Amino acid sequence: MQDTAIIHNEILRLKEDRHAIILAHNYQTADVQDIADLTGDSLELARAAATMEGDVIVFCGVDFMAETAAIISPEKTVLLPSQDACCPMADMITADELKLVKSRHPDAAVVCYVNTTAEVKAESDICCTSSNAVKVVNSLKEDQIIFVPDRNLALYTQRFTKKEILPWEGFCSVHDRITPAHVRQAHDLHPDAVILVHPECRPEVIDLADHVASTSGIIRHVCNSSEKEFIIGTEIGILHRLTRECPTKKCYPLSIAAICMNMKKTDLSKVRHALLELQPRITVPDEIAHRARRAIERMLAV
Ligand code: 13P
Ligand code: SF4
């Protein structure tokens, strides 16, 4: 295998030649995070895709994230270095299934988590991410909200709104696998640690947490807190930024099994290949992109 430093330098040279930016999600491997221009949560990356200068976006994440970037920046070439990096939760609802739910609740607004296909976004009124779901729901005039596809995020959002939320039964298997037993075990090992979890966790796990936030929200909380120890209830890739940005804090994973294999499919050689070949490229048909863009832009304006 070629030396990481050599690949690293080649990527930097190609990035310059292509006038490219590299965006990485907080769950990416340390190598990939370290080469990125920005590492962040879904909302930060969507904003960056819409505003950062460049002709090419190399999106180190999963397919729905690259699709979102391609929808909001159609003039840019959007590359997903690992073409098969997908989010199984995003495939738990289809546009046809959503149309059926809409026909049963004609007065309800549809909020879709960004973890959805472009076709589902095109059928939705507005998107949300884990960091703005409550704000998005409360910004709507409708009293009834069809919320897809993550039932756990829907139930978490319900705690902060008087509106009636109708959740779809999707879930993230990485977060849904975390149980109250994991929380109790981690708490027994680190009784002074603050417990932080992602809103994709089950309600009974959320009930045991001190604080609930998106991936970047968790990082901000740890860095700004006067506490010293934290139990982190989300995918373990987040620990790299926590170690780098809050080196004086001790962070323990709530579950070492919380690994999103799709987020780990991207590596430096795939990033280099993407920049060299300008492939795999993510595009969204105009008619779908046009309707999906409305839902994404409406979220970005909230
Ligand atoms: P964030 O928006 O909090 O980064 O979460 C994205 C995700 O896929 C969580 O599983
Ligand atoms: Fe999808 Fe879960 Fe992986 Fe996030 S962690 S990309 S929600 S499977």
PDB file of C-alpha atoms and ligand atoms in Angstrom:
ATOM      1  CA  MET A   1       0.000   0.000   0.000  1.00  0.00           C
ATOM      2  CA  GLN A   2       1.266   3.463  -0.917  1.00  0.00           C
ATOM      3  CA  ASP A   3       2.464   5.712   1.866  1.00  0.00           C
ATOM      4  CA  THR A   4      -0.317   7.856   3.342  1.00  0.00           C
ATOM      5  CA  ALA A   5       1.860  10.983   3.102  1.00  0.00           C
ATOM      6  CA  ILE A   6       2.336  10.494  -0.661  1.00  0.00           C
ATOM      7  CA  ILE A   7      -1.411  10.063  -1.285  1.00  0.00           C
ATOM      8  CA  HIS A   8      -2.076  13.024   0.995  1.00  0.00           C
ATOM      9  CA  ASN A   9       0.231  15.272  -1.078  1.00  0.00           C
ATOM     10  CA  GLU A  10      -1.231  14.050  -4.359  1.00  0.00           C
ATOM     11  CA  ILE A  11      -4.734  14.870  -3.110  1.00  0.00           C
ATOM     12  CA  LEU A  12      -3.650  18.387  -2.161  1.00  0.00           C
ATOM     13  CA  ARG A  13      -2.109  18.922  -5.625  1.00  0.00           C
ATOM     14  CA  LEU A  14      -5.170  17.530  -7.445  1.00  0.00           C
ATOM     15  CA  LYS A  15      -7.476  19.579  -5.241  1.00  0.00           C
ATOM     16  CA  GLU A  16      -5.678  22.732  -6.346  1.00  0.00           C
ATOM     17  CA  ASP A  17      -5.710  21.716 -10.045  1.00  0.00           C
ATOM     18  CA  ARG A  18      -9.420  20.913  -9.944  1.00  0.00           C
ATOM     19  CA  HIS A  19     -10.352  23.937  -7.838  1.00  0.00           C
ATOM     20  CA  ALA A  20     -12.031  21.459  -5.526  1.00  0.00           C
ATOM     21  CA  ILE A  21     -13.188  21.451  -1.923  1.00  0.00           C
ATOM     22  CA  ILE A  22     -13.297  18.365   0.258  1.00  0.00           C
ATOM     23  CA  LEU A  23     -16.195  18.049   2.720  1.00  0.00           C
ATOM     24  CA  ALA A  24     -16.205  15.277   5.324  1.00  0.00           C
ATOM     25  CA  HIS A  25     -18.846  14.162   7.778  1.00  0.00           C
ATOM     26  CA  ASN A  26     -17.943  13.824  11.474  1.00  0.00           C
ATOM     27  CA  TYR A  27     -18.178  10.005  11.132  1.00  0.00           C
ATOM     28  CA  GLN A  28     -15.467   9.723   8.463  1.00  0.00           C
ATOM     29  CA  THR A  29     -12.138   8.050   9.278  1.00  0.00           C
ATOM     30  CA  ALA A  30      -9.401  10.185  10.841  1.00  0.00           C
ATOM     31  CA  ASP A  31      -7.325  10.206   7.604  1.00  0.00           C
ATOM     32  CA  VAL A  32     -10.247  11.537   5.601  1.00  0.00           C
ATOM     33  CA  GLN A  33     -11.235  14.131   8.221  1.00  0.00           C
ATOM     34  CA  ASP A  34      -7.634  15.362   8.294  1.00  0.00           C
ATOM     35  CA  ILE A  35      -7.530  16.068   4.553  1.00  0.00           C
ATOM     36  CA  ALA A  36     -10.921  17.782   4.429  1.00  0.00           C
ATOM     37  CA  ASP A  37     -11.449  21.545   4.109  1.00  0.00           C
ATOM     38  CA  LEU A  38     -14.402  21.174   6.439  1.00  0.00           C
ATOM     39  CA  THR A  39     -15.550  18.366   8.712  1.00  0.00           C
ATOM     40  CA  GLY A  40     -19.028  18.835  10.111  1.00  0.00           C
ATOM     41  CA  ASP A  41     -22.581  17.642  10.643  1.00  0.00           C
ATOM     42  CA  SER A  42     -25.176  17.319   7.900  1.00  0.00           C
ATOM     43  CA  LEU A  43     -26.417  20.894   8.204  1.00  0.00           C
ATOM     44  CA  GLU A  44     -22.939  22.467   8.239  1.00  0.00           C
ATOM     45  CA  LEU A  45     -21.948  20.403   5.197  1.00  0.00           C
ATOM     46  CA  ALA A  46     -25.132  21.318   3.301  1.00  0.00           C
ATOM     47  CA  ARG A  47     -24.499  25.012   4.032  1.00  0.00           C
ATOM     48  CA  ALA A  48     -20.862  24.651   2.949  1.00  0.00           C
ATOM     49  CA  ALA A  49     -21.923  22.951  -0.290  1.00  0.00           C
ATOM     50  CA  ALA A  50     -24.219  25.898  -0.998  1.00  0.00           C
ATOM     51  CA  THR A  51     -21.738  28.656  -0.144  1.00  0.00           C
ATOM     52  CA  MET A  52     -18.096  27.545  -0.446  1.00  0.00           C
ATOM     53  CA  GLU A  53     -16.192  28.531  -3.595  1.00  0.00           C
ATOM     54  CA  GLY A  54     -14.988  25.785  -5.924  1.00  0.00           C
ATOM     55  CA  ASP A  55     -15.831  23.941  -9.144  1.00  0.00           C
ATOM     56  CA  VAL A  56     -15.788  20.486  -7.604  1.00  0.00           C
ATOM     57  CA  ILE A  57     -17.080  19.144  -4.279  1.00  0.00           C
ATOM     58  CA  VAL A  58     -15.600  15.868  -3.055  1.00  0.00           C
ATOM     59  CA  PHE A  59     -18.212  14.701  -0.571  1.00  0.00           C
ATOM     60  CA  CYS A  60     -16.788  12.259   1.952  1.00  0.00           C
ATOM     61  CA  GLY A  61     -19.962  10.930   3.489  1.00  0.00           C
ATOM     62  CA  VAL A  62     -22.930   8.923   2.246  1.00  0.00           C
ATOM     63  CA  ASP A  63     -25.075   9.223  -0.878  1.00  0.00           C
ATOM     64  CA  PHE A  64     -27.916  11.438   0.414  1.00  0.00           C
ATOM     65  CA  MET A  65     -25.360  14.052   1.530  1.00  0.00           C
ATOM     66  CA  ALA A  66     -23.722  14.210  -1.909  1.00  0.00           C
ATOM     67  CA  GLU A  67     -27.158  14.270  -3.547  1.00  0.00           C
ATOM     68  CA  THR A  68     -28.162  17.219  -1.357  1.00  0.00           C
ATOM     69  CA  ALA A  69     -24.973  19.052  -2.419  1.00  0.00           C
ATOM     70  CA  ALA A  70     -25.699  18.313  -6.101  1.00  0.00           C
ATOM     71  CA  ILE A  71     -29.260  19.632  -5.718  1.00  0.00           C
ATOM     72  CA  ILE A  72     -28.284  22.926  -4.090  1.00  0.00           C
ATOM     73  CA  SER A  73     -25.156  23.500  -6.187  1.00  0.00           C
ATOM     74  CA  PRO A  74     -26.096  22.196  -9.645  1.00  0.00           C
ATOM     75  CA  GLU A  75     -23.290  24.211 -11.245  1.00  0.00           C
ATOM     76  CA  LYS A  76     -20.662  22.252  -9.286  1.00  0.00           C
ATOM     77  CA  THR A  77     -19.355  18.771 -10.010  1.00  0.00           C
ATOM     78  CA  VAL A  78     -20.213  16.679  -6.941  1.00  0.00           C
ATOM     79  CA  LEU A  79     -18.171  13.524  -6.357  1.00  0.00           C
ATOM     80  CA  LEU A  80     -18.894  10.711  -3.889  1.00  0.00           C
ATOM     81  CA  PRO A  81     -15.539   8.858  -3.635  1.00  0.00           C
ATOM     82  CA  SER A  82     -17.190   5.613  -2.555  1.00  0.00           C
ATOM     83  CA  GLN A  83     -20.187   5.123  -4.816  1.00  0.00           C
ATOM     84  CA  ASP A  84     -21.757   2.426  -2.634  1.00  0.00           C
ATOM     85  CA  ALA A  85     -21.658   4.507   0.583  1.00  0.00           C
ATOM     86  CA  CYS A  86     -25.350   4.724   1.372  1.00  0.00           C
ATOM     87  CA  CYS A  87     -27.582   5.382   4.371  1.00  0.00           C
ATOM     88  CA  PRO A  88     -29.907   2.386   4.894  1.00  0.00           C
ATOM     89  CA  MET A  89     -32.347   4.600   6.811  1.00  0.00           C
ATOM     90  CA  ALA A  90     -32.742   6.860   3.765  1.00  0.00           C
ATOM     91  CA  ASP A  91     -34.005   3.845   1.815  1.00  0.00           C
ATOM     92  CA  MET A  92     -36.658   2.991   4.431  1.00  0.00           C
ATOM     93  CA  ILE A  93     -39.237   5.189   2.700  1.00  0.00           C
ATOM     94  CA  THR A  94     -39.961   5.625  -1.009  1.00  0.00           C
ATOM     95  CA  ALA A  95     -41.639   8.564  -2.741  1.00  0.00           C
ATOM     96  CA  ASP A  96     -44.690   6.369  -3.480  1.00  0.00           C
ATOM     97  CA  GLU A  97     -45.037   5.406   0.182  1.00  0.00           C
ATOM     98  CA  LEU A  98     -44.827   9.060   1.164  1.00  0.00           C
ATOM     99  CA  LYS A  99     -47.468  10.002  -1.437  1.00  0.00           C
ATOM    100  CA  LEU A 100     -49.799   7.437   0.135  1.00  0.00           C
ATOM    101  CA  VAL A 101     -49.321   8.880   3.652  1.00  0.00           C
ATOM    102  CA  LYS A 102     -49.901  12.385   2.261  1.00  0.00           C
ATOM    103  CA  SER A 103     -53.169  11.292   0.672  1.00  0.00           C
ATOM    104  CA  ARG A 104     -54.338  10.038   4.094  1.00  0.00           C
ATOM    105  CA  HIS A 105     -53.409  13.319   5.846  1.00  0.00           C
ATOM    106  CA  PRO A 106     -54.088  16.043   3.263  1.00  0.00           C
ATOM    107  CA  ASP A 107     -53.794  18.904   5.807  1.00  0.00           C
ATOM    108  CA  ALA A 108     -50.450  17.833   7.231  1.00  0.00           C
ATOM    109  CA  ALA A 109     -47.069  19.308   6.269  1.00  0.00           C
ATOM    110  CA  VAL A 110     -44.259  16.916   5.368  1.00  0.00           C
ATOM    111  CA  VAL A 111     -40.907  17.299   7.098  1.00  0.00           C
ATOM    112  CA  CYS A 112     -38.217  14.985   5.797  1.00  0.00           C
ATOM    113  CA  TYR A 113     -34.928  14.345   7.490  1.00  0.00           C
ATOM    114  CA  VAL A 114     -32.059  15.037   5.052  1.00  0.00           C
ATOM    115  CA  ASN A 115     -31.351  11.314   5.336  1.00  0.00           C
ATOM    116  CA  THR A 116     -33.755  10.648   2.443  1.00  0.00           C
ATOM    117  CA  THR A 117     -33.550  10.170  -1.309  1.00  0.00           C
ATOM    118  CA  ALA A 118     -33.960  13.149  -3.658  1.00  0.00           C
ATOM    119  CA  GLU A 119     -37.333  11.695  -4.739  1.00  0.00           C
ATOM    120  CA  VAL A 120     -38.622  11.782  -1.137  1.00  0.00           C
ATOM    121  CA  LYS A 121     -37.315  15.331  -0.676  1.00  0.00           C
ATOM    122  CA  ALA A 122     -39.186  16.303  -3.842  1.00  0.00           C
ATOM    123  CA  GLU A 123     -42.439  15.114  -2.186  1.00  0.00           C
ATOM    124  CA  SER A 124     -41.715  17.017   1.055  1.00  0.00           C
ATOM    125  CA  ASP A 125     -42.497  20.561   2.164  1.00  0.00           C
ATOM    126  CA  ILE A 126     -39.268  21.096   4.032  1.00  0.00           C
ATOM    127  CA  CYS A 127     -36.137  19.182   5.070  1.00  0.00           C
ATOM    128  CA  CYS A 128     -34.525  19.091   8.480  1.00  0.00           C
ATOM    129  CA  THR A 129     -31.374  17.748  10.063  1.00  0.00           C
ATOM    130  CA  SER A 130     -30.777  16.518  13.589  1.00  0.00           C
ATOM    131  CA  SER A 131     -29.606  19.995  14.598  1.00  0.00           C
ATOM    132  CA  ASN A 132     -32.668  21.945  13.431  1.00  0.00           C
ATOM    133  CA  ALA A 133     -35.612  19.483  13.466  1.00  0.00           C
ATOM    134  CA  VAL A 134     -37.406  21.223  16.355  1.00  0.00           C
ATOM    135  CA  LYS A 135     -36.910  24.668  14.832  1.00  0.00           C
ATOM    136  CA  VAL A 136     -38.095  23.484  11.414  1.00  0.00           C
ATOM    137  CA  VAL A 137     -41.252  21.840  12.792  1.00  0.00           C
ATOM    138  CA  ASN A 138     -42.123  24.875  14.894  1.00  0.00           C
ATOM    139  CA  SER A 139     -41.606  27.188  11.896  1.00  0.00           C
ATOM    140  CA  LEU A 140     -44.543  25.603  10.057  1.00  0.00           C
ATOM    141  CA  LYS A 141     -48.142  26.850  10.144  1.00  0.00           C
ATOM    142  CA  GLU A 142     -49.688  23.356   9.939  1.00  0.00           C
ATOM    143  CA  ASP A 143     -50.690  21.623  13.199  1.00  0.00           C
ATOM    144  CA  GLN A 144     -50.072  18.131  11.908  1.00  0.00           C
ATOM    145  CA  ILE A 145     -46.646  17.031  10.660  1.00  0.00           C
ATOM    146  CA  ILE A 146     -45.766  13.903   8.701  1.00  0.00           C
ATOM    147  CA  PHE A 147     -42.180  13.292   9.792  1.00  0.00           C
ATOM    148  CA  VAL A 148     -40.039  10.853   7.751  1.00  0.00           C
ATOM    149  CA  PRO A 149     -38.149   8.553   7.927  1.00  0.00           C
ATOM    150  CA  ASP A 150     -36.585   8.479  11.424  1.00  0.00           C
ATOM    151  CA  ARG A 151     -39.104   7.596  14.136  1.00  0.00           C
ATOM    152  CA  ASN A 152     -36.608   8.341  16.928  1.00  0.00           C
ATOM    153  CA  LEU A 153     -35.901  11.872  15.679  1.00  0.00           C
ATOM    154  CA  ALA A 154     -39.658  12.337  15.190  1.00  0.00           C
ATOM    155  CA  LEU A 155     -40.393  11.263  18.781  1.00  0.00           C
ATOM    156  CA  TYR A 156     -37.571  13.465  20.102  1.00  0.00           C
ATOM    157  CA  THR A 157     -38.975  16.451  18.184  1.00  0.00           C
ATOM    158  CA  GLN A 158     -42.469  15.731  19.555  1.00  0.00           C
ATOM    159  CA  ARG A 159     -41.109  16.575  23.038  1.00  0.00           C
ATOM    160  CA  PHE A 160     -40.604  20.208  21.968  1.00  0.00           C
ATOM    161  CA  THR A 161     -43.734  20.990  19.986  1.00  0.00           C
ATOM    162  CA  LYS A 162     -47.494  21.182  20.487  1.00  0.00           C
ATOM    163  CA  LYS A 163     -48.019  20.034  16.910  1.00  0.00           C
ATOM    164  CA  GLU A 164     -49.044  16.457  16.284  1.00  0.00           C
ATOM    165  CA  ILE A 165     -46.176  14.514  14.728  1.00  0.00           C
ATOM    166  CA  LEU A 166     -46.947  11.463  12.626  1.00  0.00           C
ATOM    167  CA  PRO A 167     -43.695   9.472  12.541  1.00  0.00           C
ATOM    168  CA  TRP A 168     -42.624   7.057   9.831  1.00  0.00           C
ATOM    169  CA  GLU A 169     -41.177   3.816  11.224  1.00  0.00           C
ATOM    170  CA  GLY A 170     -37.613   4.201   9.897  1.00  0.00           C
ATOM    171  CA  PHE A 171     -34.516   4.109  12.061  1.00  0.00           C
ATOM    172  CA  CYS A 172     -30.727   4.221  11.985  1.00  0.00           C
ATOM    173  CA  SER A 173     -29.499   0.759  12.950  1.00  0.00           C
ATOM    174  CA  VAL A 174     -26.255   2.247  14.352  1.00  0.00           C
ATOM    175  CA  HIS A 175     -28.106   4.428  16.876  1.00  0.00           C
ATOM    176  CA  ASP A 176     -31.178   2.256  17.387  1.00  0.00           C
ATOM    177  CA  ARG A 177     -28.918  -0.555  18.604  1.00  0.00           C
ATOM    178  CA  ILE A 178     -27.811   1.536  21.602  1.00  0.00           C
ATOM    179  CA  THR A 179     -29.829   0.504  24.669  1.00  0.00           C
ATOM    180  CA  PRO A 180     -30.384   1.784  28.224  1.00  0.00           C
ATOM    181  CA  ALA A 181     -28.144  -1.129  29.358  1.00  0.00           C
ATOM    182  CA  HIS A 182     -25.240   0.461  27.415  1.00  0.00           C
ATOM    183  CA  VAL A 183     -25.923   3.771  29.161  1.00  0.00           C
ATOM    184  CA  ARG A 184     -26.025   2.181  32.619  1.00  0.00           C
ATOM    185  CA  GLN A 185     -22.838   0.208  31.913  1.00  0.00           C
ATOM    186  CA  ALA A 186     -20.955   3.305  30.715  1.00  0.00           C
ATOM    187  CA  HIS A 187     -22.272   5.313  33.657  1.00  0.00           C
ATOM    188  CA  ASP A 188     -21.079   2.623  36.119  1.00  0.00           C
ATOM    189  CA  LEU A 189     -17.598   2.795  34.561  1.00  0.00           C
ATOM    190  CA  HIS A 190     -17.492   6.627  34.434  1.00  0.00           C
ATOM    191  CA  PRO A 191     -19.899   7.889  37.112  1.00  0.00           C
ATOM    192  CA  ASP A 192     -18.772  11.537  36.786  1.00  0.00           C
ATOM    193  CA  ALA A 193     -19.108  11.718  33.009  1.00  0.00           C
ATOM    194  CA  VAL A 194     -21.796  13.803  31.300  1.00  0.00           C
ATOM    195  CA  ILE A 195     -23.926  11.663  28.947  1.00  0.00           C
ATOM    196  CA  LEU A 196     -24.411  13.114  25.443  1.00  0.00           C
ATOM    197  CA  VAL A 197     -26.463  11.320  22.782  1.00  0.00           C
ATOM    198  CA  HIS A 198     -27.621  11.865  19.209  1.00  0.00           C
ATOM    199  CA  PRO A 199     -31.403  12.281  18.632  1.00  0.00           C
ATOM    200  CA  GLU A 200     -31.400   9.197  16.383  1.00  0.00           C
ATOM    201  CA  CYS A 201     -31.175   7.172  19.623  1.00  0.00           C
ATOM    202  CA  ARG A 202     -34.256   5.487  21.079  1.00  0.00           C
ATOM    203  CA  PRO A 203     -36.477   7.497  23.482  1.00  0.00           C
ATOM    204  CA  GLU A 204     -35.482   5.305  26.437  1.00  0.00           C
ATOM    205  CA  VAL A 205     -31.798   6.126  25.777  1.00  0.00           C
ATOM    206  CA  ILE A 206     -32.580   9.822  25.354  1.00  0.00           C
ATOM    207  CA  ASP A 207     -34.374   9.738  28.723  1.00  0.00           C
ATOM    208  CA  LEU A 208     -31.082   8.767  30.396  1.00  0.00           C
ATOM    209  CA  ALA A 209     -28.958  11.425  28.661  1.00  0.00           C
ATOM    210  CA  ASP A 210     -27.883  14.795  30.088  1.00  0.00           C
ATOM    211  CA  HIS A 211     -27.826  16.431  26.684  1.00  0.00           C
ATOM    212  CA  VAL A 212     -29.072  15.578  23.156  1.00  0.00           C
ATOM    213  CA  ALA A 213     -27.487  17.109  20.053  1.00  0.00           C
ATOM    214  CA  SER A 214     -26.345  16.626  16.465  1.00  0.00           C
ATOM    215  CA  THR A 215     -22.780  15.417  15.926  1.00  0.00           C
ATOM    216  CA  SER A 216     -21.344  18.943  15.745  1.00  0.00           C
ATOM    217  CA  GLY A 217     -23.640  19.974  18.613  1.00  0.00           C
ATOM    218  CA  ILE A 218     -22.046  17.252  20.745  1.00  0.00           C
ATOM    219  CA  ILE A 219     -18.545  18.502  19.828  1.00  0.00           C
ATOM    220  CA  ARG A 220     -19.469  22.101  20.668  1.00  0.00           C
ATOM    221  CA  HIS A 221     -20.988  21.013  23.978  1.00  0.00           C
ATOM    222  CA  VAL A 222     -17.854  19.094  25.019  1.00  0.00           C
ATOM    223  CA  CYS A 223     -15.493  21.920  23.986  1.00  0.00           C
ATOM    224  CA  ASN A 224     -17.522  24.625  25.762  1.00  0.00           C
ATOM    225  CA  SER A 225     -18.352  22.687  28.926  1.00  0.00           C
ATOM    226  CA  SER A 226     -16.501  23.134  32.197  1.00  0.00           C
ATOM    227  CA  GLU A 227     -16.985  19.379  32.849  1.00  0.00           C
ATOM    228  CA  LYS A 228     -14.047  17.067  32.196  1.00  0.00           C
ATOM    229  CA  GLU A 229     -15.541  13.676  31.252  1.00  0.00           C
ATOM    230  CA  PHE A 230     -18.154  12.734  28.678  1.00  0.00           C
ATOM    231  CA  ILE A 231     -19.899   9.592  27.465  1.00  0.00           C
ATOM    232  CA  ILE A 232     -20.593   9.976  23.742  1.00  0.00           C
ATOM    233  CA  GLY A 233     -23.709   8.262  22.354  1.00  0.00           C
ATOM    234  CA  THR A 234     -23.212   8.335  18.630  1.00  0.00           C
ATOM    235  CA  GLU A 235     -21.022   6.848  15.890  1.00  0.00           C
ATOM    236  CA  ILE A 236     -17.431   6.540  17.095  1.00  0.00           C
ATOM    237  CA  GLY A 237     -15.872   8.506  14.182  1.00  0.00           C
ATOM    238  CA  ILE A 238     -16.825  11.637  16.136  1.00  0.00           C
ATOM    239  CA  LEU A 239     -14.107  10.827  18.704  1.00  0.00           C
ATOM    240  CA  HIS A 240     -11.387  11.980  16.286  1.00  0.00           C
ATOM    241  CA  ARG A 241     -12.598  15.596  16.273  1.00  0.00           C
ATOM    242  CA  LEU A 242     -13.257  15.462  20.000  1.00  0.00           C
ATOM    243  CA  THR A 243      -9.661  14.379  20.666  1.00  0.00           C
ATOM    244  CA  ARG A 244      -8.276  16.987  18.254  1.00  0.00           C
ATOM    245  CA  GLU A 245     -10.439  19.926  19.296  1.00  0.00           C
ATOM    246  CA  CYS A 246     -10.976  19.271  23.011  1.00  0.00           C
ATOM    247  CA  PRO A 247      -7.677  17.548  24.000  1.00  0.00           C
ATOM    248  CA  THR A 248      -8.099  18.265  27.699  1.00  0.00           C
ATOM    249  CA  LYS A 249     -11.447  16.434  27.907  1.00  0.00           C
ATOM    250  CA  LYS A 250     -11.942  12.696  28.343  1.00  0.00           C
ATOM    251  CA  CYS A 251     -14.529  11.228  25.962  1.00  0.00           C
ATOM    252  CA  TYR A 252     -15.715   7.621  26.195  1.00  0.00           C
ATOM    253  CA  PRO A 253     -17.886   5.936  23.539  1.00  0.00           C
ATOM    254  CA  LEU A 254     -21.283   4.847  24.836  1.00  0.00           C
ATOM    255  CA  SER A 255     -21.012   1.777  22.602  1.00  0.00           C
ATOM    256  CA  ILE A 256     -17.841   0.745  20.751  1.00  0.00           C
ATOM    257  CA  ALA A 257     -20.134  -1.139  18.350  1.00  0.00           C
ATOM    258  CA  ALA A 258     -21.659   2.145  17.123  1.00  0.00           C
ATOM    259  CA  ILE A 259     -19.902   2.084  13.758  1.00  0.00           C
ATOM    260  CA  CYS A 260     -21.538   3.115  10.486  1.00  0.00           C
ATOM    261  CA  MET A 261     -19.823   0.863   7.938  1.00  0.00           C
ATOM    262  CA  ASN A 262     -21.063   3.048   5.078  1.00  0.00           C
ATOM    263  CA  MET A 263     -19.272   6.064   6.538  1.00  0.00           C
ATOM    264  CA  LYS A 264     -16.056   4.016   6.652  1.00  0.00           C
ATOM    265  CA  LYS A 265     -16.103   3.074   2.963  1.00  0.00           C
ATOM    266  CA  THR A 266     -14.283   6.257   1.949  1.00  0.00           C
ATOM    267  CA  ASP A 267     -10.494   6.260   2.166  1.00  0.00           C
ATOM    268  CA  LEU A 268      -7.689   8.450   0.869  1.00  0.00           C
ATOM    269  CA  SER A 269      -7.050   6.379  -2.255  1.00  0.00           C
ATOM    270  CA  LYS A 270     -10.738   6.722  -3.227  1.00  0.00           C
ATOM    271  CA  VAL A 271     -10.567  10.484  -2.638  1.00  0.00           C
ATOM    272  CA  ARG A 272      -7.500  10.677  -4.888  1.00  0.00           C
ATOM    273  CA  HIS A 273      -9.193   8.531  -7.555  1.00  0.00           C
ATOM    274  CA  ALA A 274     -12.292  10.750  -7.466  1.00  0.00           C
ATOM    275  CA  LEU A 275     -10.212  13.880  -8.002  1.00  0.00           C
ATOM    276  CA  LEU A 276      -8.155  12.275 -10.750  1.00  0.00           C
ATOM    277  CA  GLU A 277     -11.083  10.869 -12.759  1.00  0.00           C
ATOM    278  CA  LEU A 278     -13.833  13.287 -11.635  1.00  0.00           C
ATOM    279  CA  GLN A 279     -15.860  10.151 -10.852  1.00  0.00           C
ATOM    280  CA  PRO A 280     -18.108   8.803  -9.307  1.00  0.00           C
ATOM    281  CA  ARG A 281     -20.201  11.850 -10.035  1.00  0.00           C
ATOM    282  CA  ILE A 282     -23.572  12.393  -8.355  1.00  0.00           C
ATOM    283  CA  THR A 283     -26.315  14.017 -10.425  1.00  0.00           C
ATOM    284  CA  VAL A 284     -30.040  14.402  -9.843  1.00  0.00           C
ATOM    285  CA  PRO A 285     -32.559  14.664 -12.726  1.00  0.00           C
ATOM    286  CA  ASP A 286     -33.714  18.293 -13.174  1.00  0.00           C
ATOM    287  CA  GLU A 287     -37.387  17.684 -12.489  1.00  0.00           C
ATOM    288  CA  ILE A 288     -36.682  15.981  -9.123  1.00  0.00           C
ATOM    289  CA  ALA A 289     -33.846  18.353  -8.213  1.00  0.00           C
ATOM    290  CA  HIS A 290     -36.104  21.360  -8.802  1.00  0.00           C
ATOM    291  CA  ARG A 291     -38.744  20.155  -6.304  1.00  0.00           C
ATOM    292  CA  ALA A 292     -36.223  18.782  -3.806  1.00  0.00           C
ATOM    293  CA  ARG A 293     -34.299  22.108  -3.877  1.00  0.00           C
ATOM    294  CA  ARG A 294     -37.370  23.944  -2.585  1.00  0.00           C
ATOM    295  CA  ALA A 295     -37.501  21.706   0.513  1.00  0.00           C
ATOM    296  CA  ILE A 296     -33.753  22.064   1.178  1.00  0.00           C
ATOM    297  CA  GLU A 297     -33.651  25.830   0.601  1.00  0.00           C
ATOM    298  CA  ARG A 298     -36.686  26.305   2.808  1.00  0.00           C
ATOM    299  CA  MET A 299     -34.781  24.507   5.593  1.00  0.00           C
ATOM    300  CA  LEU A 300     -31.634  26.580   5.040  1.00  0.00           C
ATOM    301  CA  ALA A 301     -33.732  29.729   5.391  1.00  0.00           C
ATOM    302  CA  VAL A 302     -35.136  28.694   8.800  1.00  0.00           C
TER     303      VAL A 302
HETATM  304  P1  13P B   1     -25.659  14.814  11.982  1.00  0.00           P
HETATM  305  O1  13P B   1     -26.488  15.694  11.132  1.00  0.00           O
HETATM  306  O2  13P B   1     -25.868  15.035  13.450  1.00  0.00           O
HETATM  307  O3  13P B   1     -24.218  14.918  11.611  1.00  0.00           O
HETATM  308  O4  13P B   1     -26.106  13.302  11.755  1.00  0.00           O
HETATM  309  C1  13P B   1     -26.082  12.696  10.511  1.00  0.00           C
HETATM  310  C2  13P B   1     -26.230  11.264  10.590  1.00  0.00           C
HETATM  311  O5  13P B   1     -26.278  10.561   9.611  1.00  0.00           O
HETATM  312  C3  13P B   1     -26.375  10.711  11.906  1.00  0.00           C
HETATM  313  O6  13P B   1     -26.426   9.358  11.843  1.00  0.00           O
HETATM  314 FE1  SF4 B   2     -27.367   6.574   8.026  1.00  0.00          FE
HETATM  315 FE2  SF4 B   2     -27.104   5.870  10.571  1.00  0.00          FE
HETATM  316 FE3  SF4 B   2     -24.982   5.797   8.979  1.00  0.00          FE
HETATM  317 FE4  SF4 B   2     -26.046   8.134   9.766  1.00  0.00          FE
HETATM  318  S1  SF4 B   2     -25.064   6.613  11.044  1.00  0.00           S
HETATM  319  S2  SF4 B   2     -25.406   7.581   7.697  1.00  0.00           S
HETATM  320  S3  SF4 B   2     -28.217   7.628   9.784  1.00  0.00           S
HETATM  321  S4  SF4 B   2     -26.844   4.556   8.788  1.00  0.00           S
END
